[in-house]
PDB file of C-alpha atoms and ligand atoms in Angstrom:
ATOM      1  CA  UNK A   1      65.390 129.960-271.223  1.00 47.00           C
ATOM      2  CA  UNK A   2      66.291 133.279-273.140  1.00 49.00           C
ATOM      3  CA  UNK A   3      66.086 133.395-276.675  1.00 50.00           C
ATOM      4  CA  UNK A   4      70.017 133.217-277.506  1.00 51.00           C
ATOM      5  CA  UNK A   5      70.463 129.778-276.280  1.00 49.00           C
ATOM      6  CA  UNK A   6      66.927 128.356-277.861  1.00 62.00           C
ATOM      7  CA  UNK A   7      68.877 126.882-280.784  1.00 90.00           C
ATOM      8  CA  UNK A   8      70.489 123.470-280.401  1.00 96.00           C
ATOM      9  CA  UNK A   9      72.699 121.422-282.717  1.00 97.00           C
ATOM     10  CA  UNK A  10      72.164 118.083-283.545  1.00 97.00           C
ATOM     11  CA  UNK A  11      75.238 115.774-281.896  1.00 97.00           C
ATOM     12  CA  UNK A  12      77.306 113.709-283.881  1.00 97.00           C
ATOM     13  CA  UNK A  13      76.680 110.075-284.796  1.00 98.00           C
ATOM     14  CA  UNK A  14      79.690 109.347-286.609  1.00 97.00           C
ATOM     15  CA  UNK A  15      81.132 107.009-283.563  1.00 98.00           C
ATOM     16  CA  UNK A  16      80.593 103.351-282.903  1.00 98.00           C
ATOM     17  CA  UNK A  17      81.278 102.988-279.119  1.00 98.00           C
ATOM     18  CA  UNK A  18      80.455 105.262-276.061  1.00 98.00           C
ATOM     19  CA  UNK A  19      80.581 104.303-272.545  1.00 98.00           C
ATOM     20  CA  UNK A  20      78.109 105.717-270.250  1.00 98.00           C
ATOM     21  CA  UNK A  21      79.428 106.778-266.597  1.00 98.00           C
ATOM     22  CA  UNK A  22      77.370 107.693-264.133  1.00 98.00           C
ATOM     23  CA  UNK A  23      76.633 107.959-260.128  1.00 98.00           C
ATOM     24  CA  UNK A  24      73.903 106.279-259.452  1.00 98.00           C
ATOM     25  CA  UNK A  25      71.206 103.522-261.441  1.00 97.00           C
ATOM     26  CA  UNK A  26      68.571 106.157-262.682  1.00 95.00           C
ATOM     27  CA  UNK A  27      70.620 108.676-263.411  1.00 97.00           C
ATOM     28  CA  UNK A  28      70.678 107.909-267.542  1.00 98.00           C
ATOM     29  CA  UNK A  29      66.778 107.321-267.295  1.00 97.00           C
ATOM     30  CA  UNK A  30      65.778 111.174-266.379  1.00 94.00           C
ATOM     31  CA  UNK A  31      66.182 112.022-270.161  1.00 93.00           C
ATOM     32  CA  UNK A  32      69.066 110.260-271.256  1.00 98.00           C
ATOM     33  CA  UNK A  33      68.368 106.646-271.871  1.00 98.00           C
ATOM     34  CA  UNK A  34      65.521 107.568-274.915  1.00 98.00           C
ATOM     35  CA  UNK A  35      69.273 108.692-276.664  1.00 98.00           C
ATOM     36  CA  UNK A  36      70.805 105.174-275.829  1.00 98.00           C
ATOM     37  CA  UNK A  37      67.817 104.133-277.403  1.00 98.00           C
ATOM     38  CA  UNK A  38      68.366 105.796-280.489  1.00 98.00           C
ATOM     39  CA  UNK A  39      72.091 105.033-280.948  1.00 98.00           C
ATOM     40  CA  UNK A  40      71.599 101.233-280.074  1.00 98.00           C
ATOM     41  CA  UNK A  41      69.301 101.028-282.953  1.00 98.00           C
ATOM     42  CA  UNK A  42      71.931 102.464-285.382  1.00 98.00           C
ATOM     43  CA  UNK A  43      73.326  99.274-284.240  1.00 98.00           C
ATOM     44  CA  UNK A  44      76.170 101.100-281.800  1.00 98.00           C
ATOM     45  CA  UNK A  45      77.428  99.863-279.111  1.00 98.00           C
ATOM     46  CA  UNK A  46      76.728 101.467-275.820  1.00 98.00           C
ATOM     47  CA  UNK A  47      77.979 100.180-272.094  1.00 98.00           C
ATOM     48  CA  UNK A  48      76.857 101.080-268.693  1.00 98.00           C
ATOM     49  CA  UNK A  49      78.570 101.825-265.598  1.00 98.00           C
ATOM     50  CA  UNK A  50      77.648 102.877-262.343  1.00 98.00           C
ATOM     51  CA  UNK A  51      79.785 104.328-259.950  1.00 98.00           C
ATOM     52  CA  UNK A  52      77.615 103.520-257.108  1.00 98.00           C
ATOM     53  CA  UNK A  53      74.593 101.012-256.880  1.00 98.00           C
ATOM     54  CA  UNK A  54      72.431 104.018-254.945  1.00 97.00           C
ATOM     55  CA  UNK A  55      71.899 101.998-251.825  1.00 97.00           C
ATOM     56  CA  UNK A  56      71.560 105.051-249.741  1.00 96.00           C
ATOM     57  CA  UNK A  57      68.520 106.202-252.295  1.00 93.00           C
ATOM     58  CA  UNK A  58      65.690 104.549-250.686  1.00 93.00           C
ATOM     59  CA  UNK A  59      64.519 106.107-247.066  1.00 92.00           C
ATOM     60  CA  UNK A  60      62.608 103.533-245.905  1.00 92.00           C
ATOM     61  CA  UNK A  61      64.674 100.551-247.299  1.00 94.00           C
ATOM     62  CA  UNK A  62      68.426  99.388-245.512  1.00 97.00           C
ATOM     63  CA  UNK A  63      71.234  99.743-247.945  1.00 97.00           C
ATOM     64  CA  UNK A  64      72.317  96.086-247.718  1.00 96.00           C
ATOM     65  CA  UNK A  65      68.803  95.228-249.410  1.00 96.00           C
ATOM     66  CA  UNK A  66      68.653  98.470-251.303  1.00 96.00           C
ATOM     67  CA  UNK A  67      71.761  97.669-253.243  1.00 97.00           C
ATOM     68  CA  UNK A  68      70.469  94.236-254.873  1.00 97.00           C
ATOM     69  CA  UNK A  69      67.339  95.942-255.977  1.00 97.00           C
ATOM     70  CA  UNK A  70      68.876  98.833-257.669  1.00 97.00           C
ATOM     71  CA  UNK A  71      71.487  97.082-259.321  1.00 98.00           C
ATOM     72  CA  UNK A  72      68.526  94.691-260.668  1.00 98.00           C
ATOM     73  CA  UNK A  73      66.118  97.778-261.395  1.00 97.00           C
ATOM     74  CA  UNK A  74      69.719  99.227-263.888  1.00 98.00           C
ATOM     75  CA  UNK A  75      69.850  95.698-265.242  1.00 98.00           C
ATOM     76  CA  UNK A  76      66.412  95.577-266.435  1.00 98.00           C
ATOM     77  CA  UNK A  77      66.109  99.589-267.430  1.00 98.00           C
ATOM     78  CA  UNK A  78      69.219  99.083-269.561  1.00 98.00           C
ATOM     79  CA  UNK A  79      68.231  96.236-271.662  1.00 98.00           C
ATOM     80  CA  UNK A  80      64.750  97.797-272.415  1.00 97.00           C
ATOM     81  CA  UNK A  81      67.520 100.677-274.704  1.00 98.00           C
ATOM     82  CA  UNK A  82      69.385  97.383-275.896  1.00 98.00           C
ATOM     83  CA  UNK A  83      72.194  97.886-273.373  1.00 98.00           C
ATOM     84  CA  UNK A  84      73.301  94.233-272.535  1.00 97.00           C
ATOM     85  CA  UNK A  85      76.464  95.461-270.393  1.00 97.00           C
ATOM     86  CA  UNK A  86      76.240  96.968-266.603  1.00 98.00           C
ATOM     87  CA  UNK A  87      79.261  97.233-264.820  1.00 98.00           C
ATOM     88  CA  UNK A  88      78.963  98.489-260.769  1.00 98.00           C
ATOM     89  CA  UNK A  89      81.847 100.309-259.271  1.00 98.00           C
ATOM     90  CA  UNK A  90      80.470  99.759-255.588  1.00 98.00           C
ATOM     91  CA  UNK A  91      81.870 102.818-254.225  1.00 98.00           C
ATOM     92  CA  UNK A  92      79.847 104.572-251.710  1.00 98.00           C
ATOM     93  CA  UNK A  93      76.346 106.041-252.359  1.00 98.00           C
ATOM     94  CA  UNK A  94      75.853 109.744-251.232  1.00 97.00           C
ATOM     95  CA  UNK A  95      79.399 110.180-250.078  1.00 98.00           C
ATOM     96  CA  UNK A  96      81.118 109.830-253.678  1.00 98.00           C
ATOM     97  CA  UNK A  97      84.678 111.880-253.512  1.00 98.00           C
ATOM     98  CA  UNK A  98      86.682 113.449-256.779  1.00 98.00           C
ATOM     99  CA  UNK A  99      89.968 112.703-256.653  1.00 98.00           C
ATOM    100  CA  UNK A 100      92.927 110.742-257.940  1.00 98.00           C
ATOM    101  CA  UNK A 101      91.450 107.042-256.625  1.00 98.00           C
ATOM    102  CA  UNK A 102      88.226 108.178-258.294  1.00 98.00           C
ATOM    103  CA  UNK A 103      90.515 108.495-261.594  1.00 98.00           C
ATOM    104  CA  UNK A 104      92.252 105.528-261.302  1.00 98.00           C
ATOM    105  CA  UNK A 105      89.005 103.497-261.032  1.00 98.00           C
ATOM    106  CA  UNK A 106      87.448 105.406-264.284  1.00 98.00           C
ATOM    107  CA  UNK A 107      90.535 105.274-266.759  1.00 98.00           C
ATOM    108  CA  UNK A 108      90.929 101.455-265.851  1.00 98.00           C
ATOM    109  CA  UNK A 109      87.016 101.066-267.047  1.00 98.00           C
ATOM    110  CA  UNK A 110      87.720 103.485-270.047  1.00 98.00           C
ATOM    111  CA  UNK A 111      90.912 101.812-270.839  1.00 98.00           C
ATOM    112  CA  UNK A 112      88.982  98.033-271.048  1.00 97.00           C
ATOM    113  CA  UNK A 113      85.904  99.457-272.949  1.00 98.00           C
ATOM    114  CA  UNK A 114      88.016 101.997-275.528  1.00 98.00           C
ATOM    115  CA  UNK A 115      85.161 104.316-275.848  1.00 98.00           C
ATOM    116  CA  UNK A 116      84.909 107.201-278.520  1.00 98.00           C
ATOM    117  CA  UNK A 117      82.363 108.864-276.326  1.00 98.00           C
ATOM    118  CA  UNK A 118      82.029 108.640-272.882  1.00 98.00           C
ATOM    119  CA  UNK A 119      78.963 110.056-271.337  1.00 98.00           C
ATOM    120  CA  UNK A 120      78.136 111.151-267.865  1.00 98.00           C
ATOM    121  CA  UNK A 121      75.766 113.193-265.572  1.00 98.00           C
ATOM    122  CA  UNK A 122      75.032 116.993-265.449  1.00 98.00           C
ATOM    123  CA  UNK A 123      78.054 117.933-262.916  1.00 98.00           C
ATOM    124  CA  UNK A 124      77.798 121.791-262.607  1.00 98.00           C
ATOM    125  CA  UNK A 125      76.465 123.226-259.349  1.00 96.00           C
ATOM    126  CA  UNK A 126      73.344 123.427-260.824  1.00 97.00           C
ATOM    127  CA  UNK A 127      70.371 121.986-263.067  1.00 95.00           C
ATOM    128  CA  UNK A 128      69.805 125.471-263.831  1.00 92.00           C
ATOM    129  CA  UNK A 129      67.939 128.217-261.753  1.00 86.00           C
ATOM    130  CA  UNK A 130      67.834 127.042-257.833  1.00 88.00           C
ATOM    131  CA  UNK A 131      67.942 123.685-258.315  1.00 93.00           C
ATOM    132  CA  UNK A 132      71.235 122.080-256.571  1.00 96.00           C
ATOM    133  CA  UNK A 133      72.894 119.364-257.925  1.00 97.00           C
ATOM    134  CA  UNK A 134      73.776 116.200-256.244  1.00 97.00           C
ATOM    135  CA  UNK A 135      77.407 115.595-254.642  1.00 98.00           C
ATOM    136  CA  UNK A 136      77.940 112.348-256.464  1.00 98.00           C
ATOM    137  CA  UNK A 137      77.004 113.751-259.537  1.00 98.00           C
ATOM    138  CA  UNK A 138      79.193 116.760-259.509  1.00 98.00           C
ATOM    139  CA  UNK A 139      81.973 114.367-258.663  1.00 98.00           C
ATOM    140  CA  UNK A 140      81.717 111.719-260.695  1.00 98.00           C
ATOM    141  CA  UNK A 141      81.188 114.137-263.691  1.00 98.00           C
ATOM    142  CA  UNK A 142      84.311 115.802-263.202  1.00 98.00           C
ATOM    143  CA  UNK A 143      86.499 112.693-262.391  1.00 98.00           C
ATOM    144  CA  UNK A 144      84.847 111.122-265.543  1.00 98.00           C
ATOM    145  CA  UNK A 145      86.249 114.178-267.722  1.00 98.00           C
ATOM    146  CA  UNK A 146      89.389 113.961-266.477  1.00 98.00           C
ATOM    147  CA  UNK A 147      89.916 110.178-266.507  1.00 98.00           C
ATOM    148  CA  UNK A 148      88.821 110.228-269.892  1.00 98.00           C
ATOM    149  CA  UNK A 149      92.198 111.974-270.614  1.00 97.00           C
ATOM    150  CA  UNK A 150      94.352 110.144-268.430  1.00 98.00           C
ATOM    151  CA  UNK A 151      93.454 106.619-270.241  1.00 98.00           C
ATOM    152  CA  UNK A 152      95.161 108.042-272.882  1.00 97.00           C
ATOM    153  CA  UNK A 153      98.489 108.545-271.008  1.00 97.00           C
ATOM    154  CA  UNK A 154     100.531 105.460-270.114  1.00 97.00           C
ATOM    155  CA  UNK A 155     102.667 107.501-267.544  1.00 98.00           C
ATOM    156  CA  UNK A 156      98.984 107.396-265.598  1.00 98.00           C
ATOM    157  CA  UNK A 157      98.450 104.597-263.425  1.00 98.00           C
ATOM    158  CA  UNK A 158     100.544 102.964-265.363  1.00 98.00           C
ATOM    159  CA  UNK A 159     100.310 100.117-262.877  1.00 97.00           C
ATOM    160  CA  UNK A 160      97.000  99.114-264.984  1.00 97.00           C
ATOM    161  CA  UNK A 161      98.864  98.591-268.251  1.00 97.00           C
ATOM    162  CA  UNK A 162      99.970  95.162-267.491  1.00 90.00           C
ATOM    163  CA  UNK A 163      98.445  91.755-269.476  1.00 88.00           C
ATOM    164  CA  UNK A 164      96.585  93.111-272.389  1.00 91.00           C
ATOM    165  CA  UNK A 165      95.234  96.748-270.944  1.00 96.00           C
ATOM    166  CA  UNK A 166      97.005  99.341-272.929  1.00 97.00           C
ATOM    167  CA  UNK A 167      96.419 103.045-272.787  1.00 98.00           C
ATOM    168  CA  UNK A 168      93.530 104.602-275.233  1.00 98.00           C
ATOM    169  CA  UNK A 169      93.147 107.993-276.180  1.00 96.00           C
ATOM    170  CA  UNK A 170      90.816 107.255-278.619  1.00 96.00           C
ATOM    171  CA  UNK A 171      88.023 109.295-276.601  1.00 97.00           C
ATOM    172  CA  UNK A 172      86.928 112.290-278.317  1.00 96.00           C
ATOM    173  CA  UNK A 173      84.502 114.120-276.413  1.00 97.00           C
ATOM    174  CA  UNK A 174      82.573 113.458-272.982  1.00 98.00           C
ATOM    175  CA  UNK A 175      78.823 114.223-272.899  1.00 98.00           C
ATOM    176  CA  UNK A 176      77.148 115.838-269.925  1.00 98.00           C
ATOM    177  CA  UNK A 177      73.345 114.768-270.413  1.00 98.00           C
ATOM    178  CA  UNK A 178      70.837 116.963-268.807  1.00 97.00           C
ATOM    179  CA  UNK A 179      73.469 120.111-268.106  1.00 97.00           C
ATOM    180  CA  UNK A 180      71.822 123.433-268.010  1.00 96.00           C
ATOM    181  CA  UNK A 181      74.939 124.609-270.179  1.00 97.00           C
ATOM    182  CA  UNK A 182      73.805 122.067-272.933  1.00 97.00           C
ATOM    183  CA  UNK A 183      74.131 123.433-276.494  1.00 97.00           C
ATOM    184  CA  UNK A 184      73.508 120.216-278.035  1.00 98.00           C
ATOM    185  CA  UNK A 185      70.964 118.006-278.439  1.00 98.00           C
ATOM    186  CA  UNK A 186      69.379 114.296-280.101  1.00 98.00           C
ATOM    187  CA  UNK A 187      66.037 113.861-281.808  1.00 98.00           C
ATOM    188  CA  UNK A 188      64.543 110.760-279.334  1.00 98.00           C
ATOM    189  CA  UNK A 189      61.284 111.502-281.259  1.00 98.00           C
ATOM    190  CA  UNK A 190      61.191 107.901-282.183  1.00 98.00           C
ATOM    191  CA  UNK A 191      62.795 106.537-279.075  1.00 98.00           C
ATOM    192  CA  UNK A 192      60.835 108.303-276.730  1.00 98.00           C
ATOM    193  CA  UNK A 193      58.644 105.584-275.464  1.00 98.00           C
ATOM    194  CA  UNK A 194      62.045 103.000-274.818  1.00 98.00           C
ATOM    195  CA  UNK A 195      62.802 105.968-272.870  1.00 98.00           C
ATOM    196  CA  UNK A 196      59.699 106.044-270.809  1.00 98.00           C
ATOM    197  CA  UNK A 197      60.401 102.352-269.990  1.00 98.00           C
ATOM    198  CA  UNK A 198      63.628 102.349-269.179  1.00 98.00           C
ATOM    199  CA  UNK A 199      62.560 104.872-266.169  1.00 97.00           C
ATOM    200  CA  UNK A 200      59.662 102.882-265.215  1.00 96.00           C
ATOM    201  CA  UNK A 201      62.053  99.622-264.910  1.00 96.00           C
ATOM    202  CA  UNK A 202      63.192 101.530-261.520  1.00 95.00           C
ATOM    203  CA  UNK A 203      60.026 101.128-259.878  1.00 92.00           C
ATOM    204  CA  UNK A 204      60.957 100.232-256.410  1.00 91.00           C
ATOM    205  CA  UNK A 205      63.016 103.794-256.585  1.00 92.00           C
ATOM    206  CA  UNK A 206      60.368 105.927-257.494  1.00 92.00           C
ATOM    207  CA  UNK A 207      58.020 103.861-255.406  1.00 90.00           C
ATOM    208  CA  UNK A 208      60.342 104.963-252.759  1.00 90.00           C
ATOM    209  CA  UNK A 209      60.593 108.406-253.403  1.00 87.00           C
ATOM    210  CA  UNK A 210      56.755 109.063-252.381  1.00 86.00           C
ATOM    211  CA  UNK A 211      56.062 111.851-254.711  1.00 87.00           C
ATOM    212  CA  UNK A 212      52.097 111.682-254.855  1.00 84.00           C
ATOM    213  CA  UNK A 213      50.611 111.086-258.622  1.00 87.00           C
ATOM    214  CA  UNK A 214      54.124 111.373-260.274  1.00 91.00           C
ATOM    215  CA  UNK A 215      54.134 110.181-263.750  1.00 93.00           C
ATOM    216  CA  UNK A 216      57.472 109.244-265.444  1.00 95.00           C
ATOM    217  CA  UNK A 217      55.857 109.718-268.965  1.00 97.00           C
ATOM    218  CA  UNK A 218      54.828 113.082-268.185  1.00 96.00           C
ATOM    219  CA  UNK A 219      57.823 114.306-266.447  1.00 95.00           C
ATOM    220  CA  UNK A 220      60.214 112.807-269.092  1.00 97.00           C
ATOM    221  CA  UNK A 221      57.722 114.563-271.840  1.00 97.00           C
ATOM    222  CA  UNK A 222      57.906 118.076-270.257  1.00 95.00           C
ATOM    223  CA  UNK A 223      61.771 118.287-270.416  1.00 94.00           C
ATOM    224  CA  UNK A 224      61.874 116.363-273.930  1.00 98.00           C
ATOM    225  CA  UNK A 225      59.485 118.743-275.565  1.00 97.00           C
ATOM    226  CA  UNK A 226      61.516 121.307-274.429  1.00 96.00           C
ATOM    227  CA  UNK A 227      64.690 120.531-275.973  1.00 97.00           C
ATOM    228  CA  UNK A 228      63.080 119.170-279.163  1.00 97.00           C
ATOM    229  CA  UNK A 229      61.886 122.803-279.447  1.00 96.00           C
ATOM    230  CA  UNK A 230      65.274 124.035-279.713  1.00 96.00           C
ATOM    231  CA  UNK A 231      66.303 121.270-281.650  1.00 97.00           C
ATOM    232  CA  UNK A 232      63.901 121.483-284.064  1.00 96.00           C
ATOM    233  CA  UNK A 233      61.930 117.894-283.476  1.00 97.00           C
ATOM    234  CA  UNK A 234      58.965 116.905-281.423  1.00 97.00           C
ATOM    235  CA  UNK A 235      61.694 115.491-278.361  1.00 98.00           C
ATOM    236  CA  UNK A 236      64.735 115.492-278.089  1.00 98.00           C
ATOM    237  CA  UNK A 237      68.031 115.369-275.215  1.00 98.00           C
ATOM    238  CA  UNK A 238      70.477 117.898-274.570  1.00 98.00           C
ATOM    239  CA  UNK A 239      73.662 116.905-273.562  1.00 98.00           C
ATOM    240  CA  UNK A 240      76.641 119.603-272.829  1.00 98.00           C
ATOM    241  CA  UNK A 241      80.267 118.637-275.238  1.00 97.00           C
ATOM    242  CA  UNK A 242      83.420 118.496-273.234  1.00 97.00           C
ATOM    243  CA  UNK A 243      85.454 118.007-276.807  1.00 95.00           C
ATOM    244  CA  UNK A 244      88.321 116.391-276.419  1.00 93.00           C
ATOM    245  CA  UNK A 245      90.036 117.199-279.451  1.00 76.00           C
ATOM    246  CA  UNK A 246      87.207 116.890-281.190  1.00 52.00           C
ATOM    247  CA  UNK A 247      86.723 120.143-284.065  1.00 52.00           C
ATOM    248  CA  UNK A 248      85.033 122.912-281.845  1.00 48.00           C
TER     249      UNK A 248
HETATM  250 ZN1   ZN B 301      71.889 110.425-259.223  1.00 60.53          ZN
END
């Protein structure tokens, strides 16, 4: 990281809702969930959903199983940041596409939770340097973005705006946790370890991935320290703005 983008600003915490939106269960607990932490304590109020239930994430276990355990592992690693709702789009692990159904499924979720923040995934090509995102992620992202702007417009699918769903457009920004782009960042100093736990409530994931002697504390530690440098704190997240409207 060169010296020009070392310095991170501190994201705003003048909101009372946010909706997380994400591909797959675990995706929040690489960094992000020790923020959810943080905010939930302020006594926000933060919802989960997963666009998938990552039943193709787990070689050596069949997706029909795989889906039950994941979608239990999300439960359980969601409560421990004092997240009591998880809502599971089912669509198709690994094979995720952008595009208008995508949309349609994401404003209908935005338009029932109203959001002022809706967070999501890293989506660029990237994490940074060599390492290739993730198809799901890259679509989701971007379908998240723009679905957070067509819940506002009740010429979009308006076919949802029947019974007591009415368009919002109360979102002001969408937050890309983890981007390589990220110019912003929270202090999860005093969340950290909520973090920690939320990872290890996937266990049968990370069981699954076989990577000898890896150590979510660790891992999570190395890219926290990181961004608390820049940030100014001992750790913190970075999370890319998408502003909607919101000053900058
Ligand atoms: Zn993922």
């Amino acid at each position: 990281m060169s010296d020009e983008r070392a310095k991170f600003e501190a994201l705003p915490e003048d909101w009372d809702r946010a909706l997380c939106i994400v591909a797959h269960p675990d995706d929040l607990e690489f960094g992000a969930a020790a923020a959810v932490a943080r905010w939930t304590g302020q006594g926000k109020q933060v919802g989960y959903c997963m666009v998938t239930s990552g039943e193709a994430g787990i070689d050596g276990m069949h997706p029909d199983e795989c889906r039950t355990v994941r979608e239990a592992e999300q439960v359980e690693s969601a409560r421990v940041v004092g997240v009591d709702e998880v809502e599971f789009l089912h669509q198709p692990d690994g094979i995720v596409e952008y595009g208008v159904p995508l949309r349609r499924l994401l404003a209908e979720v935005i338009r029932r939770h109203r959001p002022e923040v809706v967070i999501t995934g890293n989506f660029r090509d990237s994490w940074g340097g060599a390492s290739l995102n993730q198809a799901d992620h890259i679509a989701v992202g971007r379908a998240v973005l723009d679905a957070a702007r067509d819940a506002g417009n009740r010429w979009i699918f308006p076919e949802q705006l029947t019974g007591d769903l009415e368009p919002w457009g109360g979102v002001k920004a969408v937050w890309a946790a983890g981007s390589p782009e990220a110019r912003h960042a929270v202090d999860t100093t005093d969340t950290f370890d909520a973090g920690v736990a939320s990872l290890e409530a996937h266990r049968a994931y990370i069981d699954g991935l076989g990577w000898e002697n890896w150590d979510p504390r660790e891992f999570l530690e190395g890219m926290a320290r990181q961004t608390g440098a820049a940030l100014g704190v001992a750790f913190a997240a970075p999370f890319e703005v998408y502003s909607l409207g919101w000053g900058d």
